[in-house]
XYZ file of C-alpha atoms in Angstrom:
401
model
C 3.852 -28.769 8.759
C 3.864 -26.704 5.555
C 0.807 -25.725 3.579
C 0.907 -27.751 0.376
C -2.530 -26.916 -1.007
C -4.699 -23.818 -0.780
C -8.399 -24.062 -1.534
C -10.416 -21.087 -2.727
C -12.568 -21.183 0.382
C -9.668 -21.321 2.816
C -7.879 -18.378 1.205
C -11.117 -16.431 1.050
C -11.687 -16.832 4.766
C -8.123 -15.833 5.524
C -8.164 -12.712 3.397
C -11.672 -11.374 3.807
C -12.103 -11.599 7.572
C -9.811 -8.684 8.498
C -10.997 -6.681 5.499
C -14.682 -6.939 6.311
C -13.985 -6.175 9.936
C -12.281 -2.920 8.939
C -15.176 -1.951 6.662
C -18.123 -2.776 8.857
C -16.812 -0.196 11.328
C -17.772 2.450 8.774
C -21.183 0.869 8.307
C -21.732 0.952 12.068
C -21.367 4.732 11.905
C -24.254 4.835 9.399
C -21.963 5.952 6.599
C -23.284 4.872 3.184
C -21.168 2.461 1.180
C -19.657 4.293 -1.791
C -19.151 2.962 -5.293
C -16.242 3.609 -7.635
C -16.867 4.472 -11.284
C -16.049 0.843 -12.116
C -18.733 -0.672 -9.873
C -21.065 -1.707 -12.703
C -18.064 -2.929 -14.690
C -17.048 -5.207 -11.800
C -20.553 -6.633 -11.455
C -20.767 -7.211 -15.211
C -17.487 -9.143 -15.111
C -18.501 -11.330 -12.168
C -16.937 -9.349 -9.345
C -17.955 -10.472 -5.860
C -18.448 -7.154 -4.112
C -17.631 -6.613 -0.430
C -17.383 -3.480 1.730
C -13.837 -2.187 2.153
C -12.721 1.220 3.471
C -16.239 2.537 2.958
C -16.487 1.345 -0.654
C -18.029 -1.644 -2.404
C -14.997 -3.371 -3.913
C -14.431 -6.698 -5.700
C -12.778 -9.354 -3.561
C -12.548 -11.784 -6.504
C -14.146 -12.568 -9.877
C -16.270 -15.498 -11.005
C -13.861 -16.529 -13.759
C -10.831 -16.769 -11.478
C -10.548 -17.483 -7.751
C -8.132 -15.724 -5.435
C -5.393 -18.325 -5.685
C -5.481 -18.409 -9.486
C -5.595 -14.611 -9.563
C -2.551 -14.415 -7.299
C -0.552 -16.675 -9.610
C -1.811 -14.882 -12.710
C -0.484 -11.588 -11.347
C 2.914 -13.106 -10.590
C 3.105 -14.743 -14.040
C 1.250 -12.342 -16.363
C -0.725 -9.202 -15.393
C -3.830 -8.169 -13.471
C -5.872 -4.988 -13.184
C -6.916 -3.722 -9.746
C -9.464 -0.981 -9.149
C -7.866 1.407 -6.668
C -10.179 4.339 -7.327
C -11.096 4.391 -3.648
C -7.634 5.778 -2.886
C -7.320 9.494 -2.163
C -5.614 11.432 -4.957
C -4.579 15.021 -4.367
C -2.424 17.780 -5.817
C -0.312 20.350 -3.955
C 0.641 23.565 -5.760
C 2.211 26.924 -4.961
C 5.823 28.040 -4.579
C 6.015 26.828 -0.967
C 4.408 23.415 -1.634
C 7.554 21.394 -0.898
C 8.346 23.349 2.259
C 4.773 22.867 3.499
C 4.497 19.178 2.733
C 7.858 18.467 4.352
C 6.282 19.525 7.652
C 3.783 16.668 7.282
C 5.848 13.807 5.779
C 9.371 12.491 6.366
C 10.447 12.662 2.698
C 13.064 15.029 1.269
C 10.943 16.821 -1.320
C 13.375 19.671 -1.875
C 15.870 17.281 -3.454
C 13.450 14.808 -5.060
C 13.990 14.989 -8.852
C 11.125 16.026 -11.103
C 9.290 12.936 -12.323
C 10.292 10.812 -9.345
C 8.143 9.619 -6.463
C 8.793 8.245 -3.020
C 6.979 6.241 -0.381
C 6.560 8.326 2.750
C 4.446 8.594 5.884
C 2.359 11.307 7.520
C 3.352 11.572 11.175
C 1.697 13.051 14.251
C 3.228 15.070 17.073
C 4.121 11.867 18.963
C 5.912 10.344 15.963
C 3.110 7.895 15.135
C 2.091 7.148 11.568
C -1.165 8.817 10.505
C -0.995 7.176 7.075
C 1.440 5.975 4.457
C 1.504 7.773 1.105
C 3.183 8.114 -2.264
C 4.401 11.616 -3.113
C 5.473 12.341 -6.693
C 7.393 15.419 -7.806
C 6.261 17.274 -10.907
C 7.465 20.553 -12.362
C 4.583 22.576 -10.969
C 3.005 20.358 -8.311
C 3.166 17.392 -5.969
C 0.910 14.451 -6.818
C -0.091 12.573 -3.661
C -1.888 9.233 -3.244
C -2.951 8.005 0.197
C -5.308 5.439 1.692
C -9.081 5.528 1.287
C -9.722 4.346 4.824
C -7.693 7.294 6.153
C -9.083 9.926 3.775
C -11.179 11.841 6.305
C -8.493 12.067 8.956
C -5.762 12.755 6.353
C -7.749 15.656 4.920
C -8.546 17.094 8.331
C -4.870 16.838 9.306
C -3.583 18.396 6.082
C -6.130 21.222 6.065
C -5.486 22.106 9.690
C -1.774 22.539 9.093
C -2.381 24.149 5.700
C -4.432 26.918 7.334
C -1.680 27.514 9.886
C 0.992 27.582 7.168
C -1.011 30.015 5.033
C -1.619 32.335 7.999
C 2.151 32.664 8.303
C 2.358 33.796 4.680
C 3.080 30.479 2.997
C 1.975 30.224 -0.623
C 0.484 26.766 -1.108
C -2.791 25.211 -2.238
C -4.087 21.701 -1.669
C -6.797 20.153 -3.825
C -8.400 16.716 -3.871
C -8.555 15.228 -7.366
C -12.206 14.322 -7.811
C -12.476 13.948 -11.592
C -9.990 11.082 -12.063
C -10.229 7.391 -11.177
C -7.275 5.134 -10.405
C -6.431 1.639 -11.614
C -3.286 -0.451 -11.209
C -2.000 -2.987 -13.701
C 0.538 -5.309 -12.069
C 2.699 -8.201 -13.222
C 5.550 -9.044 -15.616
C 3.303 -8.520 -18.665
C 1.960 -5.158 -17.457
C 4.384 -3.062 -19.512
C 3.670 -4.978 -22.712
C -0.072 -4.540 -22.229
C 0.217 -0.812 -21.533
C 2.622 -0.255 -24.426
C -0.134 -1.292 -26.847
C -2.188 1.692 -25.639
C 0.557 4.328 -25.285
C 2.181 3.438 -28.612
C 5.762 3.482 -27.348
C 8.278 1.507 -25.351
C 8.236 1.927 -21.583
C 11.697 0.407 -21.080
C 13.188 3.722 -19.904
C 10.296 4.354 -17.469
C 11.844 3.451 -14.105
C 10.185 2.231 -10.922
C 8.748 5.023 -8.709
C 8.711 7.523 -11.537
C 5.673 9.228 -12.991
C 4.716 11.212 -16.063
C 1.727 12.506 -17.994
C 1.044 10.416 -21.090
C -1.800 9.619 -23.450
C -3.319 6.158 -23.042
C -5.399 5.239 -26.104
C -5.555 8.955 -26.840
C -6.696 9.891 -23.303
C -4.446 12.209 -21.221
C -3.534 10.308 -18.020
C -1.007 10.358 -15.223
C 1.036 7.164 -15.078
C 3.259 6.095 -12.186
C 5.416 2.992 -12.362
C 4.548 1.650 -8.944
C 2.184 -0.725 -7.172
C 1.395 -2.870 -4.177
C 2.268 -6.398 -5.282
C 6.051 -6.612 -5.478
C 5.757 -6.966 -9.253
C 6.451 -4.519 -12.039
C 3.419 -2.418 -12.811
C 1.741 0.936 -13.203
C -0.919 3.043 -11.544
C -3.014 5.025 -14.010
C -4.959 8.136 -13.006
C -7.606 8.365 -15.715
C -10.394 10.908 -16.321
C -13.398 9.226 -14.717
C -15.516 9.432 -17.847
C -12.874 7.334 -19.650
C -12.028 4.816 -16.915
C -14.307 2.023 -18.165
C -13.018 2.378 -21.729
C -9.351 2.328 -20.674
C -9.917 -0.645 -18.354
C -11.686 -2.580 -21.118
C -8.872 -1.881 -23.560
C -6.248 -3.106 -21.100
C -8.365 -6.156 -20.328
C -8.523 -6.985 -24.032
C -4.832 -7.940 -23.901
C -4.560 -11.766 -23.795
C -2.293 -11.730 -20.727
C -4.485 -9.438 -18.600
C -7.260 -10.345 -16.127
C -9.157 -8.480 -13.428
C -8.132 -9.077 -9.797
C -9.695 -8.175 -6.465
C -8.864 -7.475 -2.846
C -8.189 -11.130 -2.043
C -5.235 -11.470 -4.393
C -4.116 -7.930 -3.596
C -3.752 -8.794 0.087
C -1.812 -12.046 -0.396
C 0.411 -10.401 -3.017
C 1.297 -7.461 -0.760
C 1.979 -9.819 2.139
C 4.431 -11.864 0.069
C 6.068 -8.537 -0.850
C 6.338 -7.630 2.855
C 4.275 -4.464 2.346
C 2.242 -2.899 5.139
C -1.527 -2.430 5.230
C -2.497 0.648 7.198
C -4.797 -0.218 10.097
C -3.259 -3.682 10.341
C 0.515 -3.233 10.276
C 0.688 0.536 10.818
C -1.242 2.902 13.064
C -0.917 6.144 14.980
C 0.929 4.452 17.856
C 3.609 3.052 15.536
C 6.678 5.070 14.535
C 8.513 4.643 11.210
C 11.514 3.172 13.041
C 9.414 0.535 14.806
C 7.739 -0.305 11.492
C 11.030 -0.906 9.689
C 10.471 2.205 7.565
C 13.535 4.151 8.694
C 14.683 4.048 5.054
C 11.868 6.476 4.180
C 13.664 9.163 6.205
C 16.591 10.421 4.072
C 19.847 11.657 5.563
C 18.899 15.291 4.982
C 15.687 14.939 7.033
C 17.533 13.090 9.782
C 19.864 16.061 10.045
C 17.297 18.846 9.845
C 14.064 17.268 11.127
C 11.211 19.698 10.636
C 8.412 17.140 10.379
C 5.826 16.383 13.046
C 7.134 14.061 15.726
C 10.767 14.408 14.638
C 11.852 14.878 18.248
C 10.508 11.390 19.015
C 11.489 9.629 15.782
C 15.047 10.829 15.185
C 16.433 9.677 18.575
C 15.004 6.208 17.844
C 17.173 5.906 14.732
C 20.307 6.112 16.881
C 19.021 4.883 20.215
C 16.777 2.050 19.131
C 13.184 1.103 19.909
C 11.466 -1.373 22.207
C 9.663 -3.252 19.416
C 10.216 -3.975 15.747
C 8.185 -5.166 12.782
C 9.263 -8.597 11.550
C 8.337 -11.226 9.010
C 7.553 -14.753 10.188
C 7.297 -18.183 8.607
C 4.720 -20.076 10.652
C 4.176 -23.821 10.906
C 0.709 -25.321 11.314
C -2.391 -23.197 10.769
C -2.082 -19.653 9.399
C -1.508 -16.977 12.062
C -3.992 -14.156 11.602
C -3.890 -10.617 12.924
C -4.097 -10.567 16.707
C -2.304 -13.879 17.290
C 0.180 -13.705 20.167
C 3.897 -14.135 19.479
C 5.876 -15.901 22.225
C 9.531 -16.520 22.920
C 10.755 -20.025 23.663
C 10.221 -19.400 27.378
C 6.505 -18.950 26.693
C 6.465 -15.198 27.338
C 4.291 -13.037 25.094
C 6.657 -10.697 23.235
C 4.473 -9.427 20.408
C 1.474 -9.706 18.137
C 0.810 -10.762 14.556
C -0.725 -7.944 12.502
C -1.247 -9.722 9.139
C -0.943 -13.293 7.975
C -1.955 -15.784 5.272
C -0.632 -18.803 3.377
C 1.832 -17.792 0.661
C 0.699 -19.246 -2.685
C 4.248 -18.945 -4.052
C 6.197 -20.325 -1.070
C 3.455 -22.768 -0.004
C 4.196 -21.764 3.576
C 2.327 -19.646 6.094
C 3.681 -16.104 6.289
C 2.929 -13.334 8.748
C 3.916 -9.804 9.712
C 3.998 -8.715 13.323
C 5.769 -6.760 16.049
C 8.125 -8.276 18.615
C 10.278 -6.940 21.431
C 13.618 -5.562 20.334
C 16.215 -8.329 20.493
C 13.853 -10.970 19.152
C 13.755 -9.421 15.689
C 16.889 -10.862 14.118
C 16.616 -13.159 11.117
C 16.546 -16.824 12.125
C 15.243 -16.212 15.650
C 12.986 -19.112 16.637
C 9.695 -18.087 18.218
C 6.180 -19.434 18.679
C 2.743 -18.118 17.801
C -0.530 -18.999 19.469
C -3.274 -19.874 16.983
C -6.653 -20.877 18.458
C -4.896 -21.590 21.772
C -2.434 -23.922 20.079
C 1.269 -23.039 20.178
C 2.983 -23.339 16.779
C 6.583 -22.829 15.727
C 7.632 -19.679 13.877
C 10.926 -18.232 12.687
C 11.836 -14.618 11.962
C 12.385 -14.253 8.219
C 13.732 -11.471 6.043
C 11.170 -9.562 3.992
C 10.072 -9.494 1.248
C 9.137 -13.145 1.530
C 9.035 -13.394 -2.281
C 11.665 -11.481 -4.252
C 10.349 -8.269 -5.767
C 10.503 -7.700 -9.524
C 10.391 -3.925 -9.819
C 11.609 -2.424 -13.073
C 14.940 -0.667 -12.558
C-alpha cells in the first residue's frame, strides 16, 4: 500500500522523533541548549523550536507546515538556519598536506574556488564526520556537523599539534564571528541575485567565492542539503538578521525548519551523521567511495587508509542502500530481512516521500542483497512489510551545473 496523503502531524512524528532523541542526549549531560543568532528571528516568525545537536532550532513555522514547506522548497525557495554548523579556516603553507592526513579528499589538486564533500576518518577507517572542504587561494574553508563539533575539534587539534611538532606550517581556526544560512530551491538564485546585483549563472555547484550580499562581505558556496539548487551564505553575525530578512522579502522565499530539511535530504539520498554514518562505518560501506579520488587511492596517507583502500577492491560485508517500503514508514532501527526471514540489516533513516508519495528509507544490508530491484522485507512494529532496493537519490537532484 502506498502513502497517498501525509498529514502535518504524521510527518512531524516521523521527522522529530529521531532528532529529539539525538538532542536530548546532550541535555542529559547537563549541557545548556545554545541559541543561534537567529533565535529571536525564528520565534518572531512563528518558529516551533526544538533541541537539535545542542541548539534550539526551528522544526517548522506557524505559517507553513512541514509538508507544505517541503513542496515549497522543491518548487520555489526556502531559507534554513544552519548556523549551528561548525565553520573553520585552515591556513599556512602546509595546510593541504596536513588536512589530507585527516580527510580522503585530494586537496593538492582541488582547483581554487572549488569545494568537495569529504569525510574525516579514524585509524580503523570509520567515519568521524562528513564535511565540506573548499579551496581558496590562501586557505581552506571547512564546514562540518554541529553535533560532532567537540569531537571534530579534539581530533583536528590533536593531529595538528603532532604535525606542527614535526615542523609543519599550518594553523586551524574556528570561525566564530560568522553565521550560516542556506537558501535552497529552483528560485534560490533569482532571490540571491537581487542582493548581489549580478547574474549567478556562471557560479557552478560546489564552488565558492567571497561576494557582497546587500553590501555585506560574505562567503557564498553553491551547495546544500536538499538535492535542489541553492547556496550557503556565511554572513557576519551582526548582519545575519538583516540579510535573512532581505532574502525573505522575495515573493518566492519562505523560512523552513528541520522537518522539511530531513525529508528533503532523504529524498536526495543524503546521509545524516549519527543516523546513516558513524565511527564504525567506512566510506566504502556507506556508498561514499566516490569521495576518494584516484590519487588518494594510489597514495593513501589518510587515517585508516590501510583498512579502507583494500575494501575498494576486495569489497565489504555490508552496504548502504535505498529502500521503497510498503505499509507504514520504516524508521531508524527497523530490521531488514531477506525473503527467507533472516535479519540482514537495519534501517537508519526513513519517512514518507512527499514527492513520490511512497515510503522511503536508507539502511545497511549484507553484501549481495544491495543490488537495485532486490526484494526484501522490513519489520515495522513487529509487522513484516515488503521493501525493494532502489537507486538513490529517490528524487532526481537539480544541482546547477
